[in-house]
mmCIF file of C-alpha atoms in Angstrom:
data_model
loop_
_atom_site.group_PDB
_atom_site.id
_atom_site.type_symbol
_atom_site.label_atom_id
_atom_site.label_comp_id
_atom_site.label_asym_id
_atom_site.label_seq_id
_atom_site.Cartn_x
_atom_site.Cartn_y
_atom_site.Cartn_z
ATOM 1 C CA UNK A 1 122.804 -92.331 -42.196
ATOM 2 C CA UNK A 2 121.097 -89.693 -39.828
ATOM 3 C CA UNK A 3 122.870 -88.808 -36.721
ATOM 4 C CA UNK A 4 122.188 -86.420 -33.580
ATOM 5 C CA UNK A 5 124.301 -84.011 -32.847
ATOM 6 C CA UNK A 6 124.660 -82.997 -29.418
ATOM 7 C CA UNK A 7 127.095 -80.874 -27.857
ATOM 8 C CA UNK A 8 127.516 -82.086 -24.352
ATOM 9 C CA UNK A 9 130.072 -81.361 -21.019
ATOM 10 C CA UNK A 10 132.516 -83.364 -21.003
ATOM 11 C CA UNK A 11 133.656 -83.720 -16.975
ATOM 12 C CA UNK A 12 137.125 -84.370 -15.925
ATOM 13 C CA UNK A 13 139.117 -84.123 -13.080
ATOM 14 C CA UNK A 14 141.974 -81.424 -12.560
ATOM 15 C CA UNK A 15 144.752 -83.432 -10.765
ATOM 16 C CA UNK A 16 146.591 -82.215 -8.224
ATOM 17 C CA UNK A 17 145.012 -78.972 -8.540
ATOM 18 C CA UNK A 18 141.733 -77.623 -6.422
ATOM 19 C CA UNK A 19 139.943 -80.421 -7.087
ATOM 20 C CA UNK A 20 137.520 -78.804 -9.048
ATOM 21 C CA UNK A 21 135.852 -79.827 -12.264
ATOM 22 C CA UNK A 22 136.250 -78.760 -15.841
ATOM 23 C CA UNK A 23 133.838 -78.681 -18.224
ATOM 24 C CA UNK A 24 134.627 -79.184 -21.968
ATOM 25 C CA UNK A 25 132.576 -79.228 -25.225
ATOM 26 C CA UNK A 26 132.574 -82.176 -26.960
ATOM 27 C CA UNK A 27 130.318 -83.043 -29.823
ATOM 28 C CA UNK A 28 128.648 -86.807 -30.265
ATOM 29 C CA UNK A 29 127.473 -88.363 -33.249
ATOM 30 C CA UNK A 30 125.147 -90.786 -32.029
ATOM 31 C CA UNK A 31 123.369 -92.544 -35.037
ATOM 32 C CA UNK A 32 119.914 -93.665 -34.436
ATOM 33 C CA UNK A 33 118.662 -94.861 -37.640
ATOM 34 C CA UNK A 34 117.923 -99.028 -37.511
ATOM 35 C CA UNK A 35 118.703 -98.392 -33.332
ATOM 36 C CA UNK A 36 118.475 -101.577 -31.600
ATOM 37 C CA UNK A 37 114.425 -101.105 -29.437
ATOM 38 C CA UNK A 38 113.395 -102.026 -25.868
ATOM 39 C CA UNK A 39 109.524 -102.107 -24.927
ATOM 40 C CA UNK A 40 109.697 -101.049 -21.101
ATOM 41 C CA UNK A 41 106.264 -101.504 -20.752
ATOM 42 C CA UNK A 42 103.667 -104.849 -20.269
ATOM 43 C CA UNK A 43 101.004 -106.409 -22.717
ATOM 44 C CA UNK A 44 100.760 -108.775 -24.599
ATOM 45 C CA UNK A 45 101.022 -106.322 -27.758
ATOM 46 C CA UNK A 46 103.542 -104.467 -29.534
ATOM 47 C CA UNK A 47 102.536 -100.794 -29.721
ATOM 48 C CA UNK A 48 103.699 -99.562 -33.198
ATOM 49 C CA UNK A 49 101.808 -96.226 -33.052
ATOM 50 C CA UNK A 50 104.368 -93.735 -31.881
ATOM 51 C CA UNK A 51 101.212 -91.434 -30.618
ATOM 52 C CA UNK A 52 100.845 -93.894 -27.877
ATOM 53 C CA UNK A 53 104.048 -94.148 -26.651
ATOM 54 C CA UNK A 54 106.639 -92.443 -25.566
ATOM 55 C CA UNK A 55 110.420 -92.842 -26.610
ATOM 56 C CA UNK A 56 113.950 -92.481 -25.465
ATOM 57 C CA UNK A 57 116.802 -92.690 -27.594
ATOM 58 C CA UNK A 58 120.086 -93.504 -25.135
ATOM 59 C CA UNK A 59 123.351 -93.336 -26.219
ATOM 60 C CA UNK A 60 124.865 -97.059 -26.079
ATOM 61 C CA UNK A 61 127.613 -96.442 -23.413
ATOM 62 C CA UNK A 62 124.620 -95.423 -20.655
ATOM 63 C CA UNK A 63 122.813 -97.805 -18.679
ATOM 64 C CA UNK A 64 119.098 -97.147 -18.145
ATOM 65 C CA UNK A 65 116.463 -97.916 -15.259
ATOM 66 C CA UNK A 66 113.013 -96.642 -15.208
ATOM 67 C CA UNK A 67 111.073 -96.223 -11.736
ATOM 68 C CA UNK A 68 113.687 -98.846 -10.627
ATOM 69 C CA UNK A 69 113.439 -101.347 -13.224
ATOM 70 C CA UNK A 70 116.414 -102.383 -15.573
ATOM 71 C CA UNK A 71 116.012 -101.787 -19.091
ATOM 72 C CA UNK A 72 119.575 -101.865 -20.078
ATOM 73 C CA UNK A 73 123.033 -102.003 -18.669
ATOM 74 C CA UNK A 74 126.243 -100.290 -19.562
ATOM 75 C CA UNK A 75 127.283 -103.306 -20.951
ATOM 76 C CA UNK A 76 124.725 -103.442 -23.606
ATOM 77 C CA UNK A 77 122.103 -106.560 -21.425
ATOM 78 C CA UNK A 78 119.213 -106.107 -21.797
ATOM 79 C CA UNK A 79 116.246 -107.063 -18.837
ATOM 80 C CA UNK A 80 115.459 -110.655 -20.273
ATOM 81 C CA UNK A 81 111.733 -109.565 -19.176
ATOM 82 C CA UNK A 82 111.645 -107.170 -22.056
ATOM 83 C CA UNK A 83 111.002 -107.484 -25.252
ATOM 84 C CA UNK A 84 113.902 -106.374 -27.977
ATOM 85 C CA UNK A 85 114.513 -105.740 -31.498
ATOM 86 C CA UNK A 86 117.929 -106.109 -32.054
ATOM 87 C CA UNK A 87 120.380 -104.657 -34.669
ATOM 88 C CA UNK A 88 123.751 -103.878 -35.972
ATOM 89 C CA UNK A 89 123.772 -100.749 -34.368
ATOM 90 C CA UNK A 90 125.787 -99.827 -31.879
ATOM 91 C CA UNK A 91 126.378 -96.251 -31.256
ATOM 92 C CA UNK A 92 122.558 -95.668 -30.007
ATOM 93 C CA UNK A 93 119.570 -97.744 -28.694
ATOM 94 C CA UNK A 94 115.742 -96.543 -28.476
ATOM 95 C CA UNK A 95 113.432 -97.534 -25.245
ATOM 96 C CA UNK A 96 109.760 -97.101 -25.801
ATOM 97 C CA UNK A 97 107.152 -96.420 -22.449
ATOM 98 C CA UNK A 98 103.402 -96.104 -22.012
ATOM 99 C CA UNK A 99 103.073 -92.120 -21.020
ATOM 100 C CA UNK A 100 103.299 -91.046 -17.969
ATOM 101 C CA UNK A 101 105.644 -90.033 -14.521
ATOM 102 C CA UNK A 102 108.973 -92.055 -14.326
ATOM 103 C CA UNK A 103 112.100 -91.864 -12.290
ATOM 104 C CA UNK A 104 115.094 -92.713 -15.180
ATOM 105 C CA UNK A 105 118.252 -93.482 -13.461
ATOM 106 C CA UNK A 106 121.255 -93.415 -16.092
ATOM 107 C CA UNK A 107 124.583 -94.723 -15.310
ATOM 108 C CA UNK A 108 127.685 -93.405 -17.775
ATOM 109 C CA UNK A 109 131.877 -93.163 -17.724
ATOM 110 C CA UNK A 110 132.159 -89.742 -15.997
ATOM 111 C CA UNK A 111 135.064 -89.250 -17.882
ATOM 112 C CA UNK A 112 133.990 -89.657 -21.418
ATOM 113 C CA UNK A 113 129.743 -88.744 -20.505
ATOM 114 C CA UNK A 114 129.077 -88.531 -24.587
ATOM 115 C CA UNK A 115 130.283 -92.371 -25.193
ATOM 116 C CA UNK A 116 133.418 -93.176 -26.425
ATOM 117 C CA UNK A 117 134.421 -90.703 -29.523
ATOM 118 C CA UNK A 118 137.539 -90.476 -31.639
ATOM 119 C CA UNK A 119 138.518 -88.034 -28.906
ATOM 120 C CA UNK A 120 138.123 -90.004 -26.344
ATOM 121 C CA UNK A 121 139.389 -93.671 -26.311
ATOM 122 C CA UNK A 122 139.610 -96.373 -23.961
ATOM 123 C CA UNK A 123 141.993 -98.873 -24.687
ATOM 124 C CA UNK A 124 141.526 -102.461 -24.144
ATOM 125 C CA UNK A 125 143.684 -102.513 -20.961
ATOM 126 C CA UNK A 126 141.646 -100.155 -19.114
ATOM 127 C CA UNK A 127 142.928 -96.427 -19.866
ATOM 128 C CA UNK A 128 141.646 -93.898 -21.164
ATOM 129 C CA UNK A 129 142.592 -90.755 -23.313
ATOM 130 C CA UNK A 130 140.359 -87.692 -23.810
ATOM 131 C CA UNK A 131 141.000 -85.408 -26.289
ATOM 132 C CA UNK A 132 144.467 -85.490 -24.716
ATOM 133 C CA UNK A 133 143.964 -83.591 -22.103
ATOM 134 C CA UNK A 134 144.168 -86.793 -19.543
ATOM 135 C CA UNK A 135 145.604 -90.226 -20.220
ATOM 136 C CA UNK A 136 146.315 -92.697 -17.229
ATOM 137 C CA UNK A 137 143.838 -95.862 -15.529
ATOM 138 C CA UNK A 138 140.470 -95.223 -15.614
ATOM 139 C CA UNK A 139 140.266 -93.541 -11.618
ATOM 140 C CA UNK A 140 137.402 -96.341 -9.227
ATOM 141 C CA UNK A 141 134.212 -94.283 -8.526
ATOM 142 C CA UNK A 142 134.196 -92.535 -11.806
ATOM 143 C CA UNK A 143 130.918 -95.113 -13.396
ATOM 144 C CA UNK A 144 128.614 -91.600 -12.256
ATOM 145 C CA UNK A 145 124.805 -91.876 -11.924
ATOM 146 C CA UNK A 146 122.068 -89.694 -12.261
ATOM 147 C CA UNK A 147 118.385 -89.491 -11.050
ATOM 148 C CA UNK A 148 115.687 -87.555 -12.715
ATOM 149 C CA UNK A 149 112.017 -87.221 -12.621
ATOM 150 C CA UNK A 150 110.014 -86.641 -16.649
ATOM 151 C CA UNK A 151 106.685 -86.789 -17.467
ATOM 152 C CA UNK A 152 106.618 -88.582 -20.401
ATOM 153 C CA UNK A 153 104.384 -87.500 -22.978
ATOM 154 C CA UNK A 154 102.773 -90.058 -25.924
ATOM 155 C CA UNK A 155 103.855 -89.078 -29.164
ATOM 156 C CA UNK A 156 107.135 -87.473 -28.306
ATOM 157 C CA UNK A 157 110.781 -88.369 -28.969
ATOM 158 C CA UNK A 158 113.620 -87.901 -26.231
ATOM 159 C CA UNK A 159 117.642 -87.786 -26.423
ATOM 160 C CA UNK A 160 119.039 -88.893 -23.282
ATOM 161 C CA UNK A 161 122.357 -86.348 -22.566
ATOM 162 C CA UNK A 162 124.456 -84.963 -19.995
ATOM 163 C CA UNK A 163 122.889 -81.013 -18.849
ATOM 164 C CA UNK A 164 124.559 -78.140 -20.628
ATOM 165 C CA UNK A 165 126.840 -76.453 -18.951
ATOM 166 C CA UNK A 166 126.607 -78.258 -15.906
ATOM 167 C CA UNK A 167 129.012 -80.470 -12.967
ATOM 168 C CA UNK A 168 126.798 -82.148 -11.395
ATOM 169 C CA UNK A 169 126.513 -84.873 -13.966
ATOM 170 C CA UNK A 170 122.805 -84.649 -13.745
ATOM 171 C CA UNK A 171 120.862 -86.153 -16.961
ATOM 172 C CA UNK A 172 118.255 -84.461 -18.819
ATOM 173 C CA UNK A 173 116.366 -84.862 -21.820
ATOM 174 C CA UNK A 174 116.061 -83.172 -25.151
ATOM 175 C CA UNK A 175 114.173 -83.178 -28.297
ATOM 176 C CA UNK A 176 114.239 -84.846 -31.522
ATOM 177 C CA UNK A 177 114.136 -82.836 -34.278
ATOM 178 C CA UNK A 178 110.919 -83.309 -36.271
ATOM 179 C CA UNK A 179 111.729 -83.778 -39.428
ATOM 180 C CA UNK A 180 113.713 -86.951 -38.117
ATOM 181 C CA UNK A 181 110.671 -88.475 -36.538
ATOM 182 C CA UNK A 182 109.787 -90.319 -39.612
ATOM 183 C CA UNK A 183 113.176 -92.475 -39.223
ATOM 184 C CA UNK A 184 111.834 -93.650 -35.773
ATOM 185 C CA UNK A 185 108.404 -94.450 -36.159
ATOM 186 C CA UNK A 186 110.174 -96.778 -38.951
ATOM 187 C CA UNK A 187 112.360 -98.592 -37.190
ATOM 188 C CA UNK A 188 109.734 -99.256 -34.996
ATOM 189 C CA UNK A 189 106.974 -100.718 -37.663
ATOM 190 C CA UNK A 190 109.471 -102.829 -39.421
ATOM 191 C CA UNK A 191 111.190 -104.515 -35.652
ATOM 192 C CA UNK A 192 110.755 -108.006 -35.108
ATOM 193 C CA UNK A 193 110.957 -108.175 -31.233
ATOM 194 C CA UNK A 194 112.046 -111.145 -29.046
ATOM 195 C CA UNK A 195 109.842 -112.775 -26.984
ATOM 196 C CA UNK A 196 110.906 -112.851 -22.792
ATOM 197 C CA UNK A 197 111.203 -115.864 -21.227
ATOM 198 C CA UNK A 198 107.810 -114.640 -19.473
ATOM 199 C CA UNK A 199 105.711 -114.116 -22.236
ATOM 200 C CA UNK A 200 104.776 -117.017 -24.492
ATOM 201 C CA UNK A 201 104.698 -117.131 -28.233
ATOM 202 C CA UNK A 202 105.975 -115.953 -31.345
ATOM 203 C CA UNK A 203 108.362 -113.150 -32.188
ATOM 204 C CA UNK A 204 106.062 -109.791 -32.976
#
């Protein structure tokens, strides 16, 4: 099974100290291949050429709005105005756009910003342990979101991660290697995508 590897800041708080933040490295393994899809975009046709779209693979702990609009939540809901092809997976989920200028607002645990790795745990009662460097109730205000602006280009494949070296928490995009492009144009032509309860018809 392919999976991205990303090395991305991992924020958390120094207690009782200056208050500042400490960055970490942390690598994710964030496995895209049969990713769960999400058309943000209108029409009454599935668009399985990946030159006319553009795509964003998300990690599954962050929740995703473009210009405004939900896609999907940090809970895993998706918009039920948008169409999905769902799967088993559940580290990583794709969202395919028309190209073009969007605002992407992505919402993620400010503690654990990669998604929740065999370093860092959350246990069903609420706490959390990272890398065991902090282990206590996960602290209120620390769901962090970011706003950025991308021109999305048709064609082109984007993983959705924390900045480098950064924080701010600010998101930014990166890209897919190409030799792994073939795995998402893939998943794409085989999907069989829900209908929303405002379209009417059959699966695609």
């Amino acid at each position: 099974m392919k999976k991205i590897h990303l090395y991305l800041p991992l924020l958390f708080l120094l207690p009782l100290l200056s208050g500042c933040a400490s960055v970490m490295s942390t690598m994710t393994n964030m496995s895209y291949e049969d990713a769960p899809i999400v058309l943000a975009y209108s029409g009454d046709d599935v668009i399985r050429d990946q030159s006319r779209v553009a795509t964003l693979i998300v990690p599954a702990s962050y929740g995703v709005m473009i210009d405004d609009m939900p896609v999907r939540d940090r809970d895993g809901k998706v918009s039920p105005d948008l169409r999905l092809a769902e799967t088993g997976n559940e580290t990583a989920y794709m969202v395919d756009v028309l190209p073009g200028t969007y605002k992407l607002t992505v919402t993620y645990d400010g503690l654990i910003p990669g998604g929740r790795s065999p370093t860092a745990r959350a246990s069903a009662g609420g706490s959390v342990s990272v890398s065991g460097s902090y282990s206590g109730p996960l602290p209120v205000g620390w769901i962090r979101t970011s706003e950025t602006t991308h021109t999305l280009k048709g064609g082109e494949i984007y993983v959705v991660g924390l900045q480098m070296m950064t924080i701010s928490g600010s998101m930014d995009l990166y890209p897919l290697d190409e030799s792994d492009r073939q795995i998402i144009i893939e998943n794409r032509n085989k999907a069989q995508f829900q209908v929303p309860a405002v379209m009417n018809g059959k699966p695609d």
